[in-house]
Amino acid sequence: MTSYSLRSSSPAKTRADAVVVGVVATGDGPRLCDAADEVAQAYGRRLRPFLSTMGVTGKAGEAVKAPTRDEVNAPLLVFVGLGEDAGDPVAVRRAAGVAARSVPNAASVALALPSDTPELVEAVVEGHRLGGYTFTAYKSAKAETTEPTDVVVLTPIARRAEATAALERAEVLADAVALTRDWVNTPPMDCTPPLLAELVTAAHKEVTKGRGAPKVTLEVFDHEQLEEMGCGGILSVGNSSAAPSRLVRLTWAPKGATTHLALVGKGVTFDSGGLTIKPSSSMVTMKGDMAGAASVVAATLAIARLGLPIKVTAYAPMAENMVSGTATRPGDVITMHSGTTVEIANTDAEGRMLLGDALSMAVGDEPDVVVDIATLTGHMQLALGDKVGAVMGTDEQVQAVLAAGVAAGEQHWPMPIPEEMSERITSSKVADLLQHDWVRWGGGLYASAFLREFTGGLPWAHLDIAGKEMNTGGPYGHVPSGATGFGVTTLVELARALSEA
Ligand code: BES
Ligand code: ZN
Ligand code: MN
């Protein structure tokens, strides 16, 4: 475990094994950021040619290592690019993430990155922790590199209480994102609904144990209870699997909270598509189809640890979408938790069946705002790529999510729910709603219109994060290869904003 601390000492004098130095790209060539001023002074006029020889430009994503002689105390400097705006927390978080992967084997690391405000301190710590994230549980070979034991953030505000609070906040947020990544990365054989519910139970225990720990209520509903509750949607997806379905509800209800936020997350622990089976290449990343469930759980635990004065209830419906003789068929009609009947057309449009039940359950608990998050449709992945999430819903809540995303450093983009969708979702000849129609365009909007039917007219936002949950390429910034944890910090930020409203 790496421990993080703040110190206001000089980057030139610190005795860390490596010092990370932020570099700003200016029209005038690379410039060390203010936090690294004393390193610049130590090199004096030799700095410019030195940086130039090594090809340091300050471009975002860049990392250049250089051994030192007697200029500074540390034996190694790592120059990381900040891009043009050294004061932008997103750029700082990205650079800190790159730094974490660029120093593979040092016991102690000092970070001389822009950190003269609490917001920047938070960005440095969060970026470093998230960029250094690895998932090695299933690797048999021992890692050749070790994570540092000590990371010191060199900041002029080290002694200020706001800076310490920012450090703690960053650790809580990074824990939440890492938890989500761990669960999304876990092979689906070890992350069936009962096993995921156990992972949630263990995480809940960890957060709530001991004196002074936050009080969060955990309920796990099993297959029989879901039947009694009439959760036909969840059960229709899970009935093809040998592993029974689950629903987890977590409640954080601090004294004096005036707003109640419901968070609903899709927890399909593996999505084969069911009888409407997916082509093999589309199935490869479908262990990540429970990312929504993971993120609402992780966000709620983080909100509780931060002590945010808002009531939050998380609903995580979990089912495995498989193929078997008991699988739901196209043409079947399912009665949902709300009593609404749904004609199944495509068993690969399973997320809305889980969410429909969980949304109407959430509505029954009378929240002020409902937010759901799901790897729902490939359509939104096609439309927005692998880094920008889609948001649909009631105007005010969509705006709130966009703002929370900006504050959290995650990008979301608004999408409409066109009027015609209301007609299409009610076009079944045998049931109240048609789960899917085979018009391929606008499938993400159709799904949103479908979900809206279960929100009881409450203020609501739907985050479709399909493709964002998993980074199939190489690492960048604070995002490693594999599970990303996309959405978690936006949810926490949204809760913070609502608690202050
Ligand atoms: N889990 C998928 C969506 C998905 C796609 C997640 C790509 C992550 C990356 C979802 O259940 C699904 O299969 N959606 C269908 C929707 C269609 C049947 C309306 C899709 O994407 O084709
Ligand atoms: Zn799915
Ligand atoms: Mn599917």
Short mmCIF file of C-alpha atoms and ligand atoms in Angstrom, two decimals, residues 266 268 270-274 276 278 286 289 321 346-351 375-377, ligand 3:
data_model
loop_
_atom_site.label_atom_id
_atom_site.label_comp_id
_atom_site.label_asym_id
_atom_site.label_seq_id
_atom_site.Cartn_x
_atom_site.Cartn_y
_atom_site.Cartn_z
CA LYS A 266 -27.09 -2.18 -14.31
CA VAL A 268 -25.41 -7.88 -15.82
CA PHE A 270 -22.04 -11.43 -18.11
CA ASP A 271 -23.98 -10.57 -21.25
CA SER A 272 -23.92 -13.34 -23.85
CA GLY A 273 -26.97 -11.76 -25.44
CA GLY A 274 -29.14 -14.71 -24.41
CA THR A 276 -30.47 -13.40 -29.37
CA LYS A 278 -24.02 -11.89 -29.60
CA MET A 286 -19.18 -8.38 -21.58
CA ASP A 289 -21.72 -5.25 -18.16
CA ASN A 321 -27.64 -13.23 -19.36
CA ASN A 346 -34.44 -9.21 -28.36
CA THR A 347 -32.94 -10.95 -25.35
CA ASP A 348 -29.77 -8.90 -25.83
CA ALA A 349 -31.68 -5.77 -24.80
CA GLU A 350 -31.59 -7.14 -21.26
CA GLY A 351 -30.31 -4.11 -19.35
CA THR A 375 -23.56 -0.05 -20.09
CA LEU A 376 -26.83 -0.03 -21.95
CA THR A 377 -26.43 0.26 -25.71
MN MN B 3 -27.19 -7.16 -24.15
#
